[in-house]
Amino acid sequence: MQRQTIAVLAFLCVLVPAGNAQVSGSGASPVPPMHGSQNPAAPAAAGGASSTSGANPNAVAMDQPVITLQGGCTPIGDIPPATDCVSTVTRAQFEKLTNALQPDMPAEAKRGLATNYGRWLVFSDAARALHLENDPNVQLIIQFVTEQVLAEGVKRHYSEQFAHPTDQQIQASYDQNSSKYLEATLQRIIIPRKPGPSDKPDPTEAERIAAADELRQRWVAGEDPVKLQQAAYEAAGVSGASTPDVSLGARRPGSLPVNQESVFQLKAGEVSQVYTDPGAFYIYKVVSVRQIPVSEVKDTIVKTLQQQLLQEKMEQISKSATPVLNDEYFGPAPPSGPPAMRGRPAPGGPPQPGPPTK
């Protein structure tokens, strides 16, 4: 109990915001941090860490202090020092804490944490000198915050468990999503919708579509796409601007506008349909298609599997029980949800998955 308050507060203030900052979209609510969503490096800013270029941790022995509370363990007015007050924190003790909170914590964040941790220790010693660890309200808050830390601990546990998918899982994911791992070398012609200044009346939409279809047929027939691109600009009356390069190079699914992604379903040598948006018409030709080997996309698959497996486990746990509130006591839920409490941690759902701890 003597160090429990400090442990859970430090864990929430440093680790939980770090976990929430890495969350991807999910229906579950994250464990809320003590003071709102913060960057994990926020304690560093609060501690005034402007530079860590001179840091040399290896020059400090494990049993040497890295935090010294000058004036600690002395009476504070009428408050006597706690019997187990803390005046120093060694490197070993501090690194054990930072490794538990956030492995590979940046140096600037460590300095900020150390500053805040030292302050917490001063107040924690004063609280224990006043025997506040026995106060029923303090005990309830400790219990409440502990539940939040445990919920975050579940996410960390499964993040580590799913951090290294097997070769079989990687291959299975690749086989199931092989269409995503294509690489097509593309050419594209852009036909402006809005003509340049001209004495001629603007063409109708039907005339624009017919002109785009005609240009597509000329490409299918084998005409030079560079000349076709130039002709498209000239026909639109666009002058004073260089025509776009028809070569797009190698592209993968997901790199084009959503309504143009069907290009990746074409075979080498095929010309696409005419795509349209408010500004222009677009026509593609697939020059070549390559199936990307699993070795080239392994890292991407691993990250996808880590997220997928973790999210599935979090959803399984989240859906194992459903909190049901007594509307007679709480009143009906407002459409936008209840406002968050200020100054104290607000209750939250299970943590959302984020990238696994490395």
Protein backbone atom coordinates (compact mmCIF):
# COMPACT_ATOMS: atom_id res chain seq x y z
CA MET A 1 0.00 0.00 0.00
CA GLN A 2 2.87 2.40 0.77
CA ARG A 3 4.01 2.69 -2.82
CA GLN A 4 0.79 1.65 -4.53
CA THR A 5 -0.52 5.17 -5.02
CA ILE A 6 2.68 6.34 -6.69
CA ALA A 7 2.85 3.23 -8.87
CA VAL A 8 -0.66 3.45 -10.23
CA LEU A 9 -0.54 7.21 -10.78
CA ALA A 10 2.79 6.99 -12.56
CA PHE A 11 1.56 4.08 -14.66
CA LEU A 12 -1.56 5.99 -15.74
CA CYS A 13 0.16 9.31 -16.34
CA VAL A 14 2.95 7.86 -18.45
CA LEU A 15 2.00 4.49 -19.90
CA VAL A 16 -1.72 4.80 -20.57
CA PRO A 17 -1.47 7.98 -22.65
CA ALA A 18 1.28 6.28 -24.63
CA GLY A 19 -1.01 3.33 -25.30
CA ASN A 20 -3.95 5.55 -26.24
CA ALA A 21 -1.82 7.57 -28.66
CA GLN A 22 -1.16 4.38 -30.66
CA VAL A 23 -4.73 3.24 -30.87
CA SER A 24 -6.39 2.53 -34.18
CA GLY A 25 -10.11 2.71 -34.76
CA SER A 26 -12.18 0.32 -32.69
CA GLY A 27 -15.58 0.27 -31.08
CA ALA A 28 -14.15 -0.15 -27.60
CA SER A 29 -13.39 2.86 -25.41
CA PRO A 30 -9.81 3.33 -24.21
CA VAL A 31 -8.81 3.43 -20.59
CA PRO A 32 -8.88 7.17 -19.89
CA PRO A 33 -5.68 8.87 -18.69
CA MET A 34 -5.61 10.83 -15.46
CA HIS A 35 -5.50 14.24 -17.14
CA GLY A 36 -6.83 13.70 -20.64
CA SER A 37 -5.02 12.48 -23.72
CA GLN A 38 -1.39 13.48 -23.49
CA ASN A 39 1.72 12.70 -25.40
CA PRO A 40 4.01 10.32 -23.48
CA ALA A 41 6.67 13.00 -23.65
CA ALA A 42 4.39 15.48 -21.86
CA PRO A 43 6.04 14.82 -18.47
CA ALA A 44 9.32 15.88 -20.04
CA ALA A 45 7.88 19.26 -20.97
CA ALA A 46 6.42 19.66 -17.51
CA GLY A 47 9.80 18.87 -15.99
CA GLY A 48 11.57 21.46 -18.12
CA ALA A 49 13.74 18.99 -20.06
CA SER A 50 15.16 21.12 -22.85
CA SER A 51 18.11 18.95 -23.80
CA THR A 52 19.46 15.48 -23.04
CA SER A 53 22.49 15.67 -25.33
CA GLY A 54 24.81 15.51 -22.32
CA ALA A 55 23.18 12.43 -20.78
CA ASN A 56 25.50 9.49 -20.11
CA PRO A 57 23.51 6.89 -18.12
CA ASN A 58 26.24 4.26 -18.30
CA ALA A 59 28.55 6.52 -16.29
CA VAL A 60 26.22 6.11 -13.28
CA ALA A 61 26.44 2.90 -11.25
CA MET A 62 23.24 0.98 -10.62
CA ASP A 63 23.39 1.70 -6.86
CA GLN A 64 24.00 5.43 -7.31
CA PRO A 65 21.14 7.91 -6.83
CA VAL A 66 19.60 9.46 -9.94
CA ILE A 67 16.95 11.34 -7.94
CA THR A 68 17.84 12.98 -4.64
CA LEU A 69 15.17 14.70 -2.55
CA GLN A 70 17.16 17.44 -0.87
CA GLY A 71 15.50 18.27 2.41
CA GLY A 72 13.47 15.07 2.24
CA CYS A 73 12.68 12.99 5.32
CA THR A 74 12.55 16.08 7.52
CA PRO A 75 9.53 17.57 9.32
CA ILE A 76 7.25 19.71 7.16
CA GLY A 77 5.82 22.22 9.61
CA ASP A 78 3.80 20.09 12.00
CA ILE A 79 4.03 17.02 9.73
CA PRO A 80 6.69 14.58 10.94
CA PRO A 81 8.53 12.50 8.30
CA ALA A 82 7.09 9.13 7.43
CA THR A 83 8.89 6.23 9.00
CA ASP A 84 9.75 4.81 5.57
CA CYS A 85 10.22 8.11 3.74
CA VAL A 86 12.35 8.22 0.60
CA SER A 87 15.27 10.58 0.11
CA THR A 88 16.94 8.97 -2.93
CA VAL A 89 16.08 6.78 -5.92
CA THR A 90 18.90 4.76 -7.43
CA ARG A 91 19.47 4.14 -11.11
CA ALA A 92 18.41 0.51 -10.68
CA GLN A 93 15.16 1.52 -8.98
CA PHE A 94 14.38 4.21 -11.54
CA GLU A 95 15.12 2.03 -14.57
CA LYS A 96 13.01 -0.76 -13.14
CA LEU A 97 10.15 1.75 -12.95
CA THR A 98 10.65 3.14 -16.48
CA ASN A 99 10.91 -0.34 -17.97
CA ALA A 100 7.61 -1.24 -16.33
CA LEU A 101 5.94 1.95 -17.50
CA GLN A 102 7.28 2.19 -21.03
CA PRO A 103 10.15 0.05 -22.34
CA ASP A 104 12.66 2.10 -24.36
CA MET A 105 11.35 5.33 -22.89
CA PRO A 106 13.05 8.30 -24.61
CA ALA A 107 15.69 10.11 -22.60
CA GLU A 108 13.75 13.39 -22.56
CA ALA A 109 10.67 11.58 -21.21
CA LYS A 110 12.80 9.95 -18.49
CA ARG A 111 13.96 13.33 -17.25
CA GLY A 112 10.41 14.67 -17.19
CA LEU A 113 9.18 11.57 -15.38
CA ALA A 114 12.01 11.81 -12.85
CA THR A 115 11.07 15.41 -12.04
CA ASN A 116 7.41 14.53 -11.54
CA TYR A 117 8.21 11.29 -9.73
CA GLY A 118 10.35 13.18 -7.25
CA ARG A 119 7.45 15.54 -6.55
CA TRP A 120 5.07 12.63 -6.14
CA LEU A 121 7.42 11.01 -3.66
CA VAL A 122 7.49 14.18 -1.56
CA PHE A 123 3.70 14.32 -1.41
CA SER A 124 3.41 10.55 -0.96
CA ASP A 125 5.75 10.71 2.04
CA ALA A 126 3.67 13.55 3.50
CA ALA A 127 0.48 11.56 2.88
CA ARG A 128 1.87 8.52 4.66
CA ALA A 129 3.11 10.67 7.51
CA LEU A 130 -0.53 11.71 7.89
CA HIS A 131 -1.60 8.04 7.51
CA LEU A 132 -3.77 8.93 4.52
CA GLU A 133 -3.14 5.51 3.05
CA ASN A 134 -5.70 4.37 5.63
CA ASP A 135 -8.28 6.97 4.60
CA PRO A 136 -11.33 5.11 3.18
CA ASN A 137 -11.70 7.57 0.29
CA VAL A 138 -8.03 7.28 -0.65
CA GLN A 139 -8.31 3.49 -0.56
CA LEU A 140 -11.35 3.59 -2.85
CA ILE A 141 -9.52 5.82 -5.35
CA ILE A 142 -6.50 3.51 -5.24
CA GLN A 143 -8.78 0.56 -5.96
CA PHE A 144 -10.50 2.46 -8.80
CA VAL A 145 -7.24 3.48 -10.44
CA THR A 146 -5.86 -0.03 -9.98
CA GLU A 147 -8.74 -1.39 -12.07
CA GLN A 148 -7.75 0.97 -14.88
CA VAL A 149 -4.12 -0.09 -14.67
CA LEU A 150 -5.12 -3.75 -14.79
CA ALA A 151 -7.27 -3.11 -17.86
CA GLU A 152 -4.29 -1.51 -19.58
CA GLY A 153 -2.16 -4.43 -18.40
CA VAL A 154 -4.39 -6.83 -20.33
CA LYS A 155 -3.67 -4.94 -23.54
CA ARG A 156 0.06 -4.96 -22.86
CA HIS A 157 -0.04 -8.69 -22.09
CA TYR A 158 -1.63 -9.59 -25.41
CA SER A 159 0.45 -7.02 -27.31
CA GLU A 160 3.53 -8.93 -26.22
CA GLN A 161 1.89 -12.31 -26.90
CA PHE A 162 0.99 -11.35 -30.48
CA ALA A 163 4.19 -9.40 -31.20
CA HIS A 164 5.77 -12.19 -33.25
CA PRO A 165 3.36 -13.98 -35.63
CA THR A 166 4.53 -17.36 -36.86
CA ASP A 167 5.73 -17.98 -40.42
CA GLN A 168 2.57 -20.05 -40.95
CA GLN A 169 0.36 -17.14 -39.89
CA ILE A 170 2.28 -14.76 -42.16
CA GLN A 171 1.97 -17.07 -45.15
CA ALA A 172 -1.72 -17.69 -44.52
CA SER A 173 -2.40 -13.95 -44.34
CA TYR A 174 -0.46 -13.41 -47.55
CA ASP A 175 -2.40 -16.15 -49.35
CA GLN A 176 -5.75 -14.79 -48.15
CA ASN A 177 -4.91 -11.26 -49.31
CA SER A 178 -2.77 -11.97 -52.36
CA SER A 179 -4.75 -9.45 -54.43
CA LYS A 180 -3.43 -6.69 -52.17
CA TYR A 181 0.15 -7.59 -52.97
CA LEU A 182 0.17 -6.69 -56.66
CA GLU A 183 2.33 -4.08 -58.28
CA ALA A 184 1.18 -2.62 -61.58
CA THR A 185 3.22 -0.34 -63.81
CA LEU A 186 0.70 2.21 -65.07
CA GLN A 187 0.23 4.92 -67.65
CA ARG A 188 -2.50 7.54 -67.33
CA ILE A 189 -4.10 10.15 -69.54
CA ILE A 190 -5.91 13.10 -67.92
CA ILE A 191 -8.66 14.88 -69.86
CA PRO A 192 -9.60 18.23 -68.27
CA ARG A 193 -13.32 18.81 -67.75
CA LYS A 194 -13.05 22.58 -67.56
CA PRO A 195 -11.91 24.02 -70.87
CA GLY A 196 -9.60 26.98 -71.14
CA PRO A 197 -10.68 30.38 -72.47
CA SER A 198 -12.34 29.99 -75.87
CA ASP A 199 -14.82 31.71 -78.16
CA LYS A 200 -16.52 28.39 -78.72
CA PRO A 201 -19.48 27.35 -76.52
CA ASP A 202 -18.67 24.90 -73.73
CA PRO A 203 -19.29 21.28 -74.70
CA THR A 204 -22.16 19.47 -73.03
CA GLU A 205 -21.53 16.66 -70.57
CA ALA A 206 -22.53 14.12 -73.22
CA GLU A 207 -20.02 15.66 -75.63
CA ARG A 208 -17.27 15.53 -73.00
CA ILE A 209 -17.98 11.85 -72.29
CA ALA A 210 -18.04 11.04 -76.01
CA ALA A 211 -14.69 12.79 -76.53
CA ALA A 212 -13.14 10.88 -73.62
CA ASP A 213 -14.47 7.57 -74.96
CA GLU A 214 -13.07 8.38 -78.41
CA LEU A 215 -9.64 9.12 -76.96
CA ARG A 216 -9.78 5.83 -75.04
CA GLN A 217 -10.53 3.93 -78.28
CA ARG A 218 -7.56 5.58 -79.96
CA TRP A 219 -5.35 4.40 -77.10
CA VAL A 220 -6.74 0.88 -77.36
CA ALA A 221 -5.95 1.01 -81.08
CA GLY A 222 -2.31 1.64 -80.26
CA GLU A 223 -1.78 5.39 -80.57
CA ASP A 224 1.03 7.02 -78.60
CA PRO A 225 -0.32 8.00 -75.12
CA VAL A 226 2.02 11.02 -74.96
CA LYS A 227 0.48 12.43 -78.15
CA LEU A 228 -3.01 11.55 -76.90
CA GLN A 229 -2.36 13.40 -73.65
CA GLN A 230 -1.21 16.45 -75.58
CA ALA A 231 -4.28 16.24 -77.84
CA ALA A 232 -6.56 16.06 -74.77
CA TYR A 233 -5.13 19.30 -73.40
CA GLU A 234 -5.27 21.03 -76.75
CA ALA A 235 -8.89 19.98 -77.30
CA ALA A 236 -9.77 21.37 -73.86
CA GLY A 237 -8.11 24.66 -74.73
CA VAL A 238 -5.64 24.36 -71.86
CA SER A 239 -2.55 26.32 -72.81
CA GLY A 240 0.44 27.68 -71.00
CA ALA A 241 0.85 24.54 -68.89
CA SER A 242 2.92 21.46 -69.59
CA THR A 243 0.97 18.28 -70.10
CA PRO A 244 1.16 15.65 -67.34
CA ASP A 245 3.63 12.80 -67.63
CA VAL A 246 1.65 9.76 -68.74
CA SER A 247 3.97 7.40 -66.88
CA LEU A 248 2.93 6.73 -63.27
CA GLY A 249 5.50 4.01 -62.66
CA ALA A 250 4.84 1.10 -60.29
CA ARG A 251 1.76 1.44 -58.10
CA ARG A 252 0.13 -0.81 -55.53
CA PRO A 253 -3.53 -1.18 -54.49
CA GLY A 254 -4.52 1.67 -52.23
CA SER A 255 -2.40 4.26 -54.05
CA LEU A 256 -5.14 5.53 -56.38
CA PRO A 257 -8.46 7.28 -55.67
CA VAL A 258 -11.00 4.77 -54.41
CA ASN A 259 -13.18 5.00 -57.51
CA GLN A 260 -10.16 4.15 -59.68
CA GLU A 261 -8.84 1.15 -57.73
CA SER A 262 -10.44 -1.30 -60.20
CA VAL A 263 -7.44 -0.56 -62.42
CA PHE A 264 -5.59 -3.20 -60.43
CA GLN A 265 -8.01 -5.84 -61.70
CA LEU A 266 -6.80 -5.37 -65.29
CA LYS A 267 -4.21 -7.50 -67.02
CA ALA A 268 -1.03 -6.26 -68.63
CA GLY A 269 -1.78 -4.42 -71.87
CA GLU A 270 -5.40 -3.59 -71.01
CA VAL A 271 -6.82 -0.07 -71.04
CA SER A 272 -9.25 0.92 -68.30
CA GLN A 273 -12.69 2.39 -68.51
CA VAL A 274 -12.99 6.18 -68.37
CA TYR A 275 -13.02 7.35 -64.76
CA THR A 276 -14.40 10.72 -63.83
CA ASP A 277 -14.38 13.28 -61.06
CA PRO A 278 -15.47 16.93 -60.97
CA GLY A 279 -12.17 18.11 -62.46
CA ALA A 280 -11.24 15.62 -65.15
CA PHE A 281 -11.59 12.27 -66.89
CA TYR A 282 -8.90 9.62 -66.34
CA ILE A 283 -7.86 6.65 -68.47
CA TYR A 284 -5.24 4.08 -67.43
CA LYS A 285 -3.23 1.43 -69.19
CA VAL A 286 -1.55 -1.44 -67.36
CA VAL A 287 1.95 -1.87 -68.78
CA SER A 288 2.92 -4.79 -66.55
CA VAL A 289 1.81 -6.59 -63.41
CA ARG A 290 3.99 -8.18 -60.75
CA GLN A 291 2.96 -10.36 -57.81
CA ILE A 292 5.01 -9.05 -54.90
CA PRO A 293 6.75 -11.94 -53.07
CA VAL A 294 5.97 -12.47 -49.42
CA SER A 295 9.55 -11.59 -48.48
CA GLU A 296 9.02 -7.98 -49.63
CA VAL A 297 5.82 -7.43 -47.66
CA LYS A 298 6.59 -9.51 -44.58
CA ASP A 299 7.01 -6.47 -42.31
CA THR A 300 3.68 -5.06 -43.44
CA ILE A 301 1.93 -8.39 -42.86
CA VAL A 302 3.48 -8.73 -39.41
CA LYS A 303 2.18 -5.30 -38.37
CA THR A 304 -1.25 -6.10 -39.78
CA LEU A 305 -1.38 -9.43 -37.94
CA GLN A 306 -0.24 -7.86 -34.67
CA GLN A 307 -3.06 -5.34 -34.88
CA GLN A 308 -5.64 -7.85 -36.09
CA LEU A 309 -4.91 -10.50 -33.45
CA LEU A 310 -4.82 -7.93 -30.66
CA GLN A 311 -8.04 -6.27 -31.77
CA GLU A 312 -9.83 -9.61 -32.00
CA LYS A 313 -8.73 -10.50 -28.45
CA MET A 314 -9.71 -7.09 -27.07
CA GLU A 315 -13.13 -7.35 -28.71
CA GLN A 316 -13.56 -10.87 -27.35
CA ILE A 317 -12.87 -9.63 -23.83
CA SER A 318 -14.95 -6.48 -24.29
CA LYS A 319 -17.97 -8.44 -25.51
CA SER A 320 -17.73 -11.07 -22.77
CA ALA A 321 -19.82 -8.83 -20.50
CA THR A 322 -21.94 -5.74 -21.11
CA PRO A 323 -22.29 -2.99 -18.48
CA VAL A 324 -25.97 -2.09 -18.11
CA LEU A 325 -26.77 1.11 -16.20
CA ASN A 326 -29.83 1.68 -14.06
CA ASP A 327 -31.62 4.48 -15.94
CA GLU A 328 -33.79 5.20 -12.93
CA TYR A 329 -30.66 6.09 -10.98
CA PHE A 330 -28.55 7.65 -13.75
CA GLY A 331 -31.29 8.92 -16.03
CA PRO A 332 -31.34 8.14 -19.75
CA ALA A 333 -28.04 8.43 -21.58
CA PRO A 334 -27.77 11.65 -23.60
CA PRO A 335 -27.26 11.17 -27.34
CA SER A 336 -23.66 12.41 -27.24
CA GLY A 337 -22.72 10.42 -24.14
CA PRO A 338 -21.99 11.67 -20.62
CA PRO A 339 -19.45 14.50 -20.20
CA ALA A 340 -16.05 13.46 -18.87
CA MET A 341 -15.22 14.32 -15.26
CA ARG A 342 -12.51 16.86 -14.72
CA GLY A 343 -9.67 16.52 -12.24
CA ARG A 344 -10.14 12.81 -11.64
CA PRO A 345 -9.94 9.78 -13.84
CA ALA A 346 -13.24 9.02 -15.58
CA PRO A 347 -14.47 5.46 -15.88
CA GLY A 348 -13.75 3.91 -19.24
CA GLY A 349 -14.15 0.75 -21.21
CA PRO A 350 -11.44 -1.75 -22.01
CA PRO A 351 -8.28 -0.50 -23.71
CA GLN A 352 -8.13 -0.39 -27.46
CA PRO A 353 -5.37 -2.26 -29.24
CA GLY A 354 -2.30 -0.44 -30.41
CA PRO A 355 1.05 -1.50 -31.82
CA PRO A 356 2.60 -4.10 -29.57
CA THR A 357 5.27 -3.29 -27.08
CA LYS A 358 8.69 -4.15 -28.45
